[in-house]
PDB file of C-alpha atoms in Angstrom:
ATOM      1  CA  UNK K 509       3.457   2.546 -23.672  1.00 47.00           C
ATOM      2  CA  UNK K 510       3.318  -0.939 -23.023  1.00 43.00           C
ATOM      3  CA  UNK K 511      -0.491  -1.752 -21.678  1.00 41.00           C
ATOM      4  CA  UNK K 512      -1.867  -5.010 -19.714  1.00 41.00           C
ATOM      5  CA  UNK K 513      -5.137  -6.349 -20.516  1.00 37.00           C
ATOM      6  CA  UNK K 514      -7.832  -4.396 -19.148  1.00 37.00           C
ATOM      7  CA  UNK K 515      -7.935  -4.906 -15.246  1.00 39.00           C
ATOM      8  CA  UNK K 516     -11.388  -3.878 -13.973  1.00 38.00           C
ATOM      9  CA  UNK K 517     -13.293  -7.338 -14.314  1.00 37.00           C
ATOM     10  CA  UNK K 518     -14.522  -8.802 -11.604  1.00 36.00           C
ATOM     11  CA  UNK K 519     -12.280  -8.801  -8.368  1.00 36.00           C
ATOM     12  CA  UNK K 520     -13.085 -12.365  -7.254  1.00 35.00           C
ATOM     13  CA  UNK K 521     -11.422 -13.667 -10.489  1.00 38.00           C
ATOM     14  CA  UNK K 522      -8.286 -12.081  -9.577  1.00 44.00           C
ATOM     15  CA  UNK K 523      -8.231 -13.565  -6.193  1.00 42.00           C
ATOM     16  CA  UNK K 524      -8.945 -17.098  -7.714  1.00 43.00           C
ATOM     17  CA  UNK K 525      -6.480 -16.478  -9.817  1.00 49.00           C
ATOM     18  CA  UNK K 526      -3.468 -15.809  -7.151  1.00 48.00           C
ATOM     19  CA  UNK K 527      -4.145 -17.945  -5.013  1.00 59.00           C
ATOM     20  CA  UNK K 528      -5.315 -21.142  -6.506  1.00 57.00           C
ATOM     21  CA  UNK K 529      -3.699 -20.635  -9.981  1.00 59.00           C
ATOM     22  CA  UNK K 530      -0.497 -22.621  -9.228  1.00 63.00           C
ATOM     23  CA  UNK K 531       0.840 -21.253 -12.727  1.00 60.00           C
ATOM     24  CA  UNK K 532       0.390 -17.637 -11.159  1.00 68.00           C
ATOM     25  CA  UNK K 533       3.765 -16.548  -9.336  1.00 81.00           C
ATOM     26  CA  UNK K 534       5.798 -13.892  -8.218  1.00 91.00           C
ATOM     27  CA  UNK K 535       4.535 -10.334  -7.577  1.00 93.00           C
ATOM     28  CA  UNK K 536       1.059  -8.385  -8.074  1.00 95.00           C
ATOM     29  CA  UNK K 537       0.364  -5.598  -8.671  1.00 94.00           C
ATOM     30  CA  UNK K 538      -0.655  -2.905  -6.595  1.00 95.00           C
ATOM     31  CA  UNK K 539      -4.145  -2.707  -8.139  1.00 95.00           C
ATOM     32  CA  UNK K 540      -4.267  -6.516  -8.451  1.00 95.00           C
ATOM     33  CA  UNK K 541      -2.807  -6.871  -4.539  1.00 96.00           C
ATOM     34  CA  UNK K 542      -5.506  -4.342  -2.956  1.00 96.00           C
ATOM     35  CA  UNK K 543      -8.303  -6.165  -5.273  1.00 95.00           C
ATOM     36  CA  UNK K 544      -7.205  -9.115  -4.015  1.00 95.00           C
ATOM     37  CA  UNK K 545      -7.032  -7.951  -0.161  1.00 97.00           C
ATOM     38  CA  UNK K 546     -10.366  -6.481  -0.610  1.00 97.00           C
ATOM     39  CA  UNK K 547     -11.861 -10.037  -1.737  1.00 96.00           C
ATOM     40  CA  UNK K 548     -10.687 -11.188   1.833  1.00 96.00           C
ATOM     41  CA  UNK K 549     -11.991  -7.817   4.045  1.00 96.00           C
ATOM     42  CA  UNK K 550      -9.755  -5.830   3.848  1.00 96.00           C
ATOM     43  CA  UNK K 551     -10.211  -1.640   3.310  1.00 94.00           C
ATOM     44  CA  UNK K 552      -8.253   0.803   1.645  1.00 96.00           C
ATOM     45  CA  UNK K 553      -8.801   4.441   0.083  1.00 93.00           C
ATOM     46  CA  UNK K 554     -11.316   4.787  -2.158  1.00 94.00           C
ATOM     47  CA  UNK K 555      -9.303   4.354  -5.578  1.00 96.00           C
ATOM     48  CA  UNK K 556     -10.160   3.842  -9.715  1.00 97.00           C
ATOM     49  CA  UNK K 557      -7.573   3.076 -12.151  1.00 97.00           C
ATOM     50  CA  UNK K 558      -7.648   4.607 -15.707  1.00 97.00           C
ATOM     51  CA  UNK K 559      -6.359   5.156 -18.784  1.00 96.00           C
ATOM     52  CA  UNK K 560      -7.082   8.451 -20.226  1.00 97.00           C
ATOM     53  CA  UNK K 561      -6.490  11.750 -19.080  1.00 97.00           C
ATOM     54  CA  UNK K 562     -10.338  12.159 -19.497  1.00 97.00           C
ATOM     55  CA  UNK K 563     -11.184  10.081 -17.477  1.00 97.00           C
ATOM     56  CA  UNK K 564      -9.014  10.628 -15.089  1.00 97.00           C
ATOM     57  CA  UNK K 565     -10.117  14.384 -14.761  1.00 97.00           C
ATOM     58  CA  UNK K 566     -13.844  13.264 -14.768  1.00 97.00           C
ATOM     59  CA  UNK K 567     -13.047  10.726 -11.880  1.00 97.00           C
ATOM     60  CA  UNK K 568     -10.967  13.670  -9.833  1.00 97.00           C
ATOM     61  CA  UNK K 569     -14.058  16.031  -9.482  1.00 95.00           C
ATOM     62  CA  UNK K 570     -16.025  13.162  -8.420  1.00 95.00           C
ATOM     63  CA  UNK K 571     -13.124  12.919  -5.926  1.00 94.00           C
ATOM     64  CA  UNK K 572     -12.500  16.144  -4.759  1.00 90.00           C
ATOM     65  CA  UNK K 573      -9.125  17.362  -4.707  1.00 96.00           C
ATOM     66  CA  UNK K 574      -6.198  16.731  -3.563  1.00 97.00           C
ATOM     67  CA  UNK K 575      -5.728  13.933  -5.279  1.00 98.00           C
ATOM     68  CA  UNK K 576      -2.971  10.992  -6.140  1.00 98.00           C
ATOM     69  CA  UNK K 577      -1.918   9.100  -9.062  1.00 98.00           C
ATOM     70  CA  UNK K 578       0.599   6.403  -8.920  1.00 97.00           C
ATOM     71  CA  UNK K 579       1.164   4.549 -11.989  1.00 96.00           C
ATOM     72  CA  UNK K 580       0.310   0.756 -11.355  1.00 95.00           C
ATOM     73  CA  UNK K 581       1.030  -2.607 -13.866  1.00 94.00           C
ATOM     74  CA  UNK K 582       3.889  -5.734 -13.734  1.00 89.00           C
ATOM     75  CA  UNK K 583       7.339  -4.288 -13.467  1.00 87.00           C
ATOM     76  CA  UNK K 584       6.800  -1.365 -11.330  1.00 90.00           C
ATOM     77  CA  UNK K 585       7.480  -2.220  -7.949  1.00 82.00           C
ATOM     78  CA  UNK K 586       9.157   1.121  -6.148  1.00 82.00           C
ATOM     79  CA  UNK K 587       7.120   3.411  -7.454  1.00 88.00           C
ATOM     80  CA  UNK K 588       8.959   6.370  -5.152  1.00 84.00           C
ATOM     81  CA  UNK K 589      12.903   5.194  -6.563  1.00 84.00           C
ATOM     82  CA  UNK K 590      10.761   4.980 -10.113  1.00 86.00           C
ATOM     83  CA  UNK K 591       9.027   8.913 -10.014  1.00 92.00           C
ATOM     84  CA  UNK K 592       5.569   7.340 -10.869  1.00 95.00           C
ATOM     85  CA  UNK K 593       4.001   8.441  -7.687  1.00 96.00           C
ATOM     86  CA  UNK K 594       2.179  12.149  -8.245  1.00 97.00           C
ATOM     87  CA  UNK K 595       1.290  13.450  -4.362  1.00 96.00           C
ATOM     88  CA  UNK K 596      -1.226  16.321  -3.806  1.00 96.00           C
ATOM     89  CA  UNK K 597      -2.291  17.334  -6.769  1.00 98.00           C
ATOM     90  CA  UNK K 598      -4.623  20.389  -6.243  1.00 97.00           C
ATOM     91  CA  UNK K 599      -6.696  20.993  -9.251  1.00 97.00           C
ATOM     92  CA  UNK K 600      -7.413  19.903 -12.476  1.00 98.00           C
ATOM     93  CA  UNK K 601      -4.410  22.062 -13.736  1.00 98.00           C
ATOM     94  CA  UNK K 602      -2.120  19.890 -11.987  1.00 98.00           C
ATOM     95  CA  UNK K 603      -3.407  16.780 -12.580  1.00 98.00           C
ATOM     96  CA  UNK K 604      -3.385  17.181 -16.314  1.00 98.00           C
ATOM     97  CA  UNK K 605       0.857  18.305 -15.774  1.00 98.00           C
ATOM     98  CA  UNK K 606       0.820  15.312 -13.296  1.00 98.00           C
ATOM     99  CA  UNK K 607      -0.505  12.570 -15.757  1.00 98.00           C
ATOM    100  CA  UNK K 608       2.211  13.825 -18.571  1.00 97.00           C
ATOM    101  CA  UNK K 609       4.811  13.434 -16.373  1.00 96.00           C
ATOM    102  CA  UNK K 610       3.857   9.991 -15.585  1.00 96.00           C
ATOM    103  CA  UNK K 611       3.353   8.789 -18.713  1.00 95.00           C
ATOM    104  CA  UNK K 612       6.633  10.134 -20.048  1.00 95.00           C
ATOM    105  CA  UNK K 613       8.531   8.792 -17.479  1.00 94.00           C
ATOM    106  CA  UNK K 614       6.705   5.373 -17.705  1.00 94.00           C
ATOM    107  CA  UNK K 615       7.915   5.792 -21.890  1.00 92.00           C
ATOM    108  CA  UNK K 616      11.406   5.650 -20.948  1.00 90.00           C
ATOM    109  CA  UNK K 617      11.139   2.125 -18.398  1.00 88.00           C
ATOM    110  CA  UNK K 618      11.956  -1.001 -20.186  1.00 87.00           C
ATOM    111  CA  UNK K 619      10.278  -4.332 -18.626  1.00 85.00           C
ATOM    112  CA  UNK K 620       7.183  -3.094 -17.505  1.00 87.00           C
ATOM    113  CA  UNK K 621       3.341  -3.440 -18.666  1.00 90.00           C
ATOM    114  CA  UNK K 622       1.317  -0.765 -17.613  1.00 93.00           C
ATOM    115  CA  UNK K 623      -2.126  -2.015 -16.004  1.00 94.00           C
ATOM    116  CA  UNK K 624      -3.307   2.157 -15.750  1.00 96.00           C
ATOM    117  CA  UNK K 625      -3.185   5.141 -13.494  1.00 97.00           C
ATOM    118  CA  UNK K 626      -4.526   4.673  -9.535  1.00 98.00           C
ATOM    119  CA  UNK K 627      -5.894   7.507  -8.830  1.00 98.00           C
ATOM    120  CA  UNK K 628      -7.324   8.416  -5.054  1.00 97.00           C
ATOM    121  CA  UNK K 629      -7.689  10.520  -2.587  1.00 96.00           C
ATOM    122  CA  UNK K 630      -4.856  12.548  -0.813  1.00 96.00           C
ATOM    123  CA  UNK K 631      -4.132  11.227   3.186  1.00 94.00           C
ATOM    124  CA  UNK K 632      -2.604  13.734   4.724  1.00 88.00           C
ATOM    125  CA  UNK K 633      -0.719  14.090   8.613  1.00 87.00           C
ATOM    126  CA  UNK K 634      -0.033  11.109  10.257  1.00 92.00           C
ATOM    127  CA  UNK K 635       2.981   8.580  10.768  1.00 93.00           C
ATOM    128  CA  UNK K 636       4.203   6.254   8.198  1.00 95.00           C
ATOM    129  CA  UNK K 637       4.455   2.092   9.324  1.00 96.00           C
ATOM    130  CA  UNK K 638       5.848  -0.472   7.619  1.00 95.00           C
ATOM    131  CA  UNK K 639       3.791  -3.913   7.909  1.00 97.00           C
ATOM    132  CA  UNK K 640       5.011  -6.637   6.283  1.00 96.00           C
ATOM    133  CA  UNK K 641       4.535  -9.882   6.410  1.00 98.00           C
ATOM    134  CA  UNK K 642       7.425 -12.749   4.644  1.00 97.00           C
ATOM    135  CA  UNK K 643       7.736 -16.936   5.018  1.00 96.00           C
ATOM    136  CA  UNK K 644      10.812 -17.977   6.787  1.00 94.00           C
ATOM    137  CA  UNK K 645      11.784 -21.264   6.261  1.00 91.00           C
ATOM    138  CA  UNK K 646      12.233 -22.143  10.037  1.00 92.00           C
ATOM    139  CA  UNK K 647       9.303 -19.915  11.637  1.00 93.00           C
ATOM    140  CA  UNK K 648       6.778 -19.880   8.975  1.00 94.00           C
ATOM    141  CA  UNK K 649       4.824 -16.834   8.248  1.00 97.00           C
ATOM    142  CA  UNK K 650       6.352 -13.888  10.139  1.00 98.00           C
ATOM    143  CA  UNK K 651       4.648 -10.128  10.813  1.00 98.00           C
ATOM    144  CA  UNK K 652       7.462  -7.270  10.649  1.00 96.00           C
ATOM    145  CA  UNK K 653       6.537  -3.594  12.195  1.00 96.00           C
ATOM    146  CA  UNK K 654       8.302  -0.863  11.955  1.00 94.00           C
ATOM    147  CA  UNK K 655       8.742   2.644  11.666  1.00 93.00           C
ATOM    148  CA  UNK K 656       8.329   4.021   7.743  1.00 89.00           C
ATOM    149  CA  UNK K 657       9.246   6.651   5.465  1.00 81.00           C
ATOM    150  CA  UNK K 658      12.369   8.969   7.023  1.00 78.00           C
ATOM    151  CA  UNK K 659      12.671   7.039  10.162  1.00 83.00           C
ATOM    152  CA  UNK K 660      12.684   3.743   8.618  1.00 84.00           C
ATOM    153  CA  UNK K 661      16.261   4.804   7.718  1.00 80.00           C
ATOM    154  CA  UNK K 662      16.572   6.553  10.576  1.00 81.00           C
ATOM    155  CA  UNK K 663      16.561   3.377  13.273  1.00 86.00           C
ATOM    156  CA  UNK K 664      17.201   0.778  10.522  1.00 86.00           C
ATOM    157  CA  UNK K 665      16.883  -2.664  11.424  1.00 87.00           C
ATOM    158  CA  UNK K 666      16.946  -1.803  15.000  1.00 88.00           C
ATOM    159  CA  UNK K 667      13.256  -0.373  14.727  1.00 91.00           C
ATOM    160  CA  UNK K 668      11.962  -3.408  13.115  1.00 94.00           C
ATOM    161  CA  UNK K 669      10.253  -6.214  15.186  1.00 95.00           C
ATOM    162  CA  UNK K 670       9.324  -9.639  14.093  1.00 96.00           C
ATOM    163  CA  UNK K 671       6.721 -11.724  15.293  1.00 97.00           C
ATOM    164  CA  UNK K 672       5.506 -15.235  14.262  1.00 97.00           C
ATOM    165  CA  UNK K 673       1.834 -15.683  13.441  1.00 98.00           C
ATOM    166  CA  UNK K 674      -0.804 -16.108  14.817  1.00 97.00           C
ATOM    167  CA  UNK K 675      -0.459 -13.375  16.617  1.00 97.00           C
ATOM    168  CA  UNK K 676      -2.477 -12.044  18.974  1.00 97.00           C
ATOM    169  CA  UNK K 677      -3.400  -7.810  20.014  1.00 97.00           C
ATOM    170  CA  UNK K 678      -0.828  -8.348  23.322  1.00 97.00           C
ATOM    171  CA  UNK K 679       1.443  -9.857  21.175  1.00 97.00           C
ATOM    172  CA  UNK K 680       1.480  -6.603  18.495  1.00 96.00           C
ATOM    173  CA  UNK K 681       0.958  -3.865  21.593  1.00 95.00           C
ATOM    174  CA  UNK K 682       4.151  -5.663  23.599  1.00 95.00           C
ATOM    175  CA  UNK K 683       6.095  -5.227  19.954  1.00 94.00           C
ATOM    176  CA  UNK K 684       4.599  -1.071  19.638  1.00 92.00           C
ATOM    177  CA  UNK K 685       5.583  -0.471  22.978  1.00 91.00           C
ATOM    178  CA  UNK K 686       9.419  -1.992  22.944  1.00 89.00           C
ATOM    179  CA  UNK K 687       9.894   0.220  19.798  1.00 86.00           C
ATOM    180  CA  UNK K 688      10.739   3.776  18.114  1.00 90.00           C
ATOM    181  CA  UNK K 689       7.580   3.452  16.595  1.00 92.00           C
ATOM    182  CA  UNK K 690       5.576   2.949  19.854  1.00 91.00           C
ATOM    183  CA  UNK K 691       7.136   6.853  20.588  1.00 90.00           C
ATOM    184  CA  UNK K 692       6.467   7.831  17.141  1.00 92.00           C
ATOM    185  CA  UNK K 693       2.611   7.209  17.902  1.00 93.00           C
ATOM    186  CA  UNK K 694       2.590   8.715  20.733  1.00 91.00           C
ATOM    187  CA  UNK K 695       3.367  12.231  19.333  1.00 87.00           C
ATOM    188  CA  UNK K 696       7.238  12.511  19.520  1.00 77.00           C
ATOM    189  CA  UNK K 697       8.647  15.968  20.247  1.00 76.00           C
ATOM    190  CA  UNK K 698       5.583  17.355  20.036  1.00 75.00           C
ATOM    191  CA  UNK K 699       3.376  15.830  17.682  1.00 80.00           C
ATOM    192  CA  UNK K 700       0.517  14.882  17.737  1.00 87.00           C
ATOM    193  CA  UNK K 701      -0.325  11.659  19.020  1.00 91.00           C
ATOM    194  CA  UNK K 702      -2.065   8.664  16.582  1.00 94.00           C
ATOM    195  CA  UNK K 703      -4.680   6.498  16.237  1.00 95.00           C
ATOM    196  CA  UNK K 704      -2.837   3.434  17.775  1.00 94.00           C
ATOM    197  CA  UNK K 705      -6.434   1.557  18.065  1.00 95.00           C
ATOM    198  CA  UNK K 706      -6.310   1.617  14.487  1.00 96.00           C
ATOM    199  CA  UNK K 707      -3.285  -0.008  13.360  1.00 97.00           C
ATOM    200  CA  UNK K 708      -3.900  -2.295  16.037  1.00 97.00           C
ATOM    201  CA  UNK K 709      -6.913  -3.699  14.416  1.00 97.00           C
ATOM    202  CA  UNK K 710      -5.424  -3.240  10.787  1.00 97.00           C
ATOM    203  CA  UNK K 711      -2.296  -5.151  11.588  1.00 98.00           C
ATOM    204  CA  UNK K 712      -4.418  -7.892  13.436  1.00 98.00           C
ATOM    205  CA  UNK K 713      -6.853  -7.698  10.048  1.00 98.00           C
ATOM    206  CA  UNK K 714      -4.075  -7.641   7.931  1.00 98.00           C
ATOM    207  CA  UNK K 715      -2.396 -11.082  10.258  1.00 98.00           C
ATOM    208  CA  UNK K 716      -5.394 -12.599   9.636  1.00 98.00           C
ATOM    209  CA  UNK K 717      -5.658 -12.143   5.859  1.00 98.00           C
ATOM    210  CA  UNK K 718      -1.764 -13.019   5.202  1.00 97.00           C
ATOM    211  CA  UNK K 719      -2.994 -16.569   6.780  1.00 97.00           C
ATOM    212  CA  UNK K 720      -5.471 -16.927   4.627  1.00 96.00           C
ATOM    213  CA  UNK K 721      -4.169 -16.544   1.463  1.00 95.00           C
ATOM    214  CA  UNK K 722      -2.959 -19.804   1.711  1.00 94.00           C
ATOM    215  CA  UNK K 723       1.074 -21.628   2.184  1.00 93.00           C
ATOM    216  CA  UNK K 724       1.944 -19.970  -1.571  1.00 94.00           C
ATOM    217  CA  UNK K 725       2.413 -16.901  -0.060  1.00 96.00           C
ATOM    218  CA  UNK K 726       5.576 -15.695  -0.129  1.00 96.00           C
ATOM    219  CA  UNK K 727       5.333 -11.768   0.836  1.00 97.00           C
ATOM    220  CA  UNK K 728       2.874  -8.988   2.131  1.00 98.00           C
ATOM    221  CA  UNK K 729       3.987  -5.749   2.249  1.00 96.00           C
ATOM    222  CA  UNK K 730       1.349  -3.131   3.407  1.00 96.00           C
ATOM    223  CA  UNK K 731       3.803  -0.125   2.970  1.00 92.00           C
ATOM    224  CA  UNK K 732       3.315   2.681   4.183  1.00 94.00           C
ATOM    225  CA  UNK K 733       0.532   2.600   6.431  1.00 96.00           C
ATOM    226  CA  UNK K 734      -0.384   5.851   7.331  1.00 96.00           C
ATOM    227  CA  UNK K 735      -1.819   6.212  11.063  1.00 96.00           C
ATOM    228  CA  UNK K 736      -4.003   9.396  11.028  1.00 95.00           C
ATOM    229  CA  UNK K 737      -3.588  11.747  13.915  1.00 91.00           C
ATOM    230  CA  UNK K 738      -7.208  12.433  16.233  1.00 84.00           C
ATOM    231  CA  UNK K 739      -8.421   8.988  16.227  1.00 85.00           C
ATOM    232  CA  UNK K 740      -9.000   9.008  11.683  1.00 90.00           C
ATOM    233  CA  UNK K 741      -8.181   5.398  11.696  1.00 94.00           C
ATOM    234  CA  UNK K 742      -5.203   3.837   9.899  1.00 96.00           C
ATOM    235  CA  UNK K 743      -4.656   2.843   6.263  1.00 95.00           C
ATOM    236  CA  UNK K 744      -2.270   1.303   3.767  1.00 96.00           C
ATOM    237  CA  UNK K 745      -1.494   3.104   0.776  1.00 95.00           C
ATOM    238  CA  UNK K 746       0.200   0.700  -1.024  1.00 95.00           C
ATOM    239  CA  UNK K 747       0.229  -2.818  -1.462  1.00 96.00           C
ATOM    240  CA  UNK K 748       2.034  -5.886  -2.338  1.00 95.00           C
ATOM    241  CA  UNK K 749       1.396  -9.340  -2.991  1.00 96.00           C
ATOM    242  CA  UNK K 750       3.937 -11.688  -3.901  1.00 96.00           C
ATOM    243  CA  UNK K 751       3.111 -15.827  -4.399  1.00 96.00           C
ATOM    244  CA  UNK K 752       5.952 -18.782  -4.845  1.00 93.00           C
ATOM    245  CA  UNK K 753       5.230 -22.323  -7.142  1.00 82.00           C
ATOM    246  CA  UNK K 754       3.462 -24.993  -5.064  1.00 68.00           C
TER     247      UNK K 754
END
C-alpha cells in the first residue's frame, strides 16, 4: 500500500502548515482536518490512527467496543462511495476481518497515499446534519445546514439553507426552524427528539473556527454531524479541510 509519512507529530505543525504554508493547497485529510480543528477548539470523538493490526487491537480494548475504522490519507475523500468506512465493529473478531477488508480494498485504489487507520468509538442513535461551510465569490464565506445521510437525498437542495457569516445563534435557530431538519430534531414520526442546544453551539463553534482559518480557505465540510438523542451533545464524525493559493 502506498503510505504517507508518519502523521502523529505534533498537531500545531500541521495547523501552521495549512494555513500559513502558501505552498500547501487543496484538501486535508480527515486526520490532518480534525488535528487541525482541534488546534483552534474544536472537539471530536476520541480517535488514534494506526498502522498495524496490533496496534489497532491493543488501542480497541483500551476503547471498548463498538468500534470504527475508516481508512484516512490524500486521495480518499468519500470514504462511504470508496468502502473504507468499517461501522460497529463488536469485538476483536471483527475488527481483525474489518482491518483486512480495508486494506484490500485500499490495494486496489490508484492515486491515494495512505496516512493509517482512524479508529474510534461507535456513536450510535441520533440524526445526521450536514454543516458546511464554502467561499462564494460575491458573499464571502457562507454556512450551509442541512439534513444528512437518507434525507439529504430525500429533500435535496430544498433542505439546504445558506447563511453568510458571521452569523449569529438567531440567525442559525431562524434557518433550523424554516427547515426539514428543524422537524427532523424534533423527533419526526415518532422519534425521539435531539439535542438541538448542541448543534447550536457546534455550528456557532464551528462559524467561528471557519473564520479563523484565515481568507485561504476554500471549504469546511463537518459531515455528518450526528445530534445525539436525550440531550448527549452533538458531534462531527468526519471532517474536511480544503485551502486555495494566496
Amino acid at each position: 500500500l502506498p503510505v504517507a509519512a508518519p502523521v502523529e507529530g505534533d498537531r500545531e505543525s500541521v495547523a501552521t502548515e495549512s494555513t500559513s504554508d502558501p505552498t500547501v493547497t487543496g484538501a486535508l485529510s480527515e486526520f490532518r482536518s480534525k488535528s487541525l480543528l482541534r488546534t483552534h477548539g474544536m472537539e471530536f470523538s476520541e480517535e488514534v490512527i494506526l498502522t498495524t493490526l496490533h496496534d489497532a487491537v491493543e488501542a480497541a480494548a483500551r476503547m471498548t467496543y463498538p468500534v470504527v475504522l475508516k481508512a484516512s490519507g490524500a486521495g480518499i475523500w468519500h470514504k462511504s462511495e470508496q468502502r473504507l468506512v468499517e461501522l460497529n465493529i463488536r469485538d476483536e473478531r471483527d475488527l481483525r476481518t474489518s482491518w483486512e477488508r480495508l486494506h484490500e480494498r485500499l490495494s486496489s485504489l490508484q492515486n491515494v497515499a495512505v496516512e493509517g487507520i482512524l479508529l474510534s468509538p461507535y456513536v450510535g442513535d441520533g440524526v445526521d446534519v450536514i454543516v458546511g461551510f464554502t467561499r462564494d465569490s460575491e458573499f464571502g464565506l457562507l454556512c450551509v445546514l442541512g439534513p444528512g445521510g437518507i434525507f439529504a437525498e430525500l429533500f435535496g437542495a430544498d433542505g439546504m439553507r445558506h447563511l453568510t457569516l458571521p452569523i449569529s445563534r438567531d440567525e442559525v435557530e431562524q434557518a433550523l426552524n424554516t427547515g426539514p431538519l428543524g422537524k427532523l430534531l424534533d423527533g419526526y414520526r415518532g422519534g425521539e427528539k435531539c439535542d438541538r442546544c448542541a448543534l447550536l453551539r457546534y455550528i456557532l463553534e464551528a462559524s467561528r473556527v471557519a473564520l479563523e482559518l484565515g481568507s485561504r480557505l476554500v471549504e469546511l465540510d463537518l459531515n455528518p454531524v450526528r445530534v445525539r438523542t436525550r440531550e448527549r451533545g452533538a458531534v462531527a464524525l468526519d471532517a474536511l479541510c480544503v485551502f486555495g493559493k494566496t
